[in-house]
XYZ file of C-alpha atoms in Angstrom:
111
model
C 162.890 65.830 99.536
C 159.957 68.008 98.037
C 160.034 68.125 93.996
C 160.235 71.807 93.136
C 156.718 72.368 90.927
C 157.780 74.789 88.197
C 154.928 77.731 88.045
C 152.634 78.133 84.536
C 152.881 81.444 82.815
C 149.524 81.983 83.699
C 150.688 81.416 87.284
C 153.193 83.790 87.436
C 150.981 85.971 85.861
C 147.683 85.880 87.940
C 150.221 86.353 90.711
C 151.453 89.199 89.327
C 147.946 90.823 89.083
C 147.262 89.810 92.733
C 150.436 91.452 93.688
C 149.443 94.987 90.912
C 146.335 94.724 93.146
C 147.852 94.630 96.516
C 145.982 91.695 97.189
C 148.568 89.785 99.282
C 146.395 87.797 101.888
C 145.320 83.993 100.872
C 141.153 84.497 99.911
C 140.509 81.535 97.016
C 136.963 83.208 96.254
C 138.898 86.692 95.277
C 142.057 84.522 93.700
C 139.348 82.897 91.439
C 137.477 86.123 90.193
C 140.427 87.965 89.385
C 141.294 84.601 87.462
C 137.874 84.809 85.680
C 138.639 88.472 85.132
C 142.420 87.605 83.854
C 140.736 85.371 81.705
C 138.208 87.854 79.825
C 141.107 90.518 79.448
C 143.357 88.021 77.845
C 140.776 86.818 75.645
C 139.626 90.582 74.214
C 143.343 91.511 74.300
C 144.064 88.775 72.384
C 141.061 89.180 70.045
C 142.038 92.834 69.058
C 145.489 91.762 68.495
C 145.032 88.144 66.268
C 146.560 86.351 68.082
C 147.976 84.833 71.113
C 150.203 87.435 73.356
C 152.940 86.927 75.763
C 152.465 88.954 78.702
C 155.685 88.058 79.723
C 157.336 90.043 76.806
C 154.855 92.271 75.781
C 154.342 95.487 78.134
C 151.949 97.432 76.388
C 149.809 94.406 76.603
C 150.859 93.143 80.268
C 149.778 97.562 81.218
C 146.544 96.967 79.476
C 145.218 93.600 81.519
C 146.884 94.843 84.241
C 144.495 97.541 83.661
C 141.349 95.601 83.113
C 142.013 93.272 85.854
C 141.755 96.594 88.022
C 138.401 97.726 86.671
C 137.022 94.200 86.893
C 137.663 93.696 90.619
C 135.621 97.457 90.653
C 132.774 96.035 88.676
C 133.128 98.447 86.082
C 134.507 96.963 82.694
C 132.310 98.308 80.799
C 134.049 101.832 81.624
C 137.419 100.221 80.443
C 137.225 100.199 76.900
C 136.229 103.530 77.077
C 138.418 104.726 79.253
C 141.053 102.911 77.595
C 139.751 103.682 73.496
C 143.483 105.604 72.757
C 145.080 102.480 74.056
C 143.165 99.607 72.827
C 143.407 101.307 69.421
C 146.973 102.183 69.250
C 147.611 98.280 70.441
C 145.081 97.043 67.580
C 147.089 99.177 65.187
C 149.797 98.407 65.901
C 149.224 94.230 65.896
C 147.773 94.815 62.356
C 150.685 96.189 61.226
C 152.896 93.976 62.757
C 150.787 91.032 60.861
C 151.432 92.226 57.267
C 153.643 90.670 55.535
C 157.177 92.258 54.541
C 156.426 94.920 52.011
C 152.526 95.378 51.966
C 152.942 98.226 55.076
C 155.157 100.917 52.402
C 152.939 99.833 49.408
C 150.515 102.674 49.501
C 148.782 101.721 46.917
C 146.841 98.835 48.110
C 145.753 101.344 51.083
């Protein structure tokens, strides 16, 4: 009897995508650049927000790759950000102030 292999995150995820993308037929030369393209969204969704994100859990940023991943199999992420500016911003907001520490957010005075 077969051993059931339990999927990564990033599994389920870049299957996900795939799916998002209606990409359902088996190409490994498409599977890889929309890996590659994953793989730049996470890291400049993870770079406005500080830290490591669960796309699992968080849907705002889950939308936003999903989003990316889109433009990049168009060749055109360099129209994302801008297309995306209320977005990215409201996410990088709203990471920072989800970083502070208890108590700094209401203290106006050190704004």
């Amino acid at each position: 009897m077969a051993e059931k292999v339990e999927k990564t995150a990033d599994e389920i995820l870049l299957e996900d995508i795939l799916n998002e993308l209606d990409i359902t037929f088996a190409d490994e030369g498409i599977k890889k650049k929309i890996k590659d393209i994953m793989q730049q969204g996470r890291g400049r969704l993870e770079e406005l927000k500080g830290g490591e994100i669960d796309f699992a859990k968080e849907m705002t940023a889950r939308t936003l790759l999903f989003s990316f991943c889109r433009y990049g199999r168009s060749n055109a992420i360099e129209q994302f950000e801008h297309d995306f500016s209320s977005q990215l911003t409201f996410f990088a907001l709203n990471a920072a102030v989800s970083n502070m520490p208890k108590g700094e957010a209401a203290d106006e005075s050190k704004v």
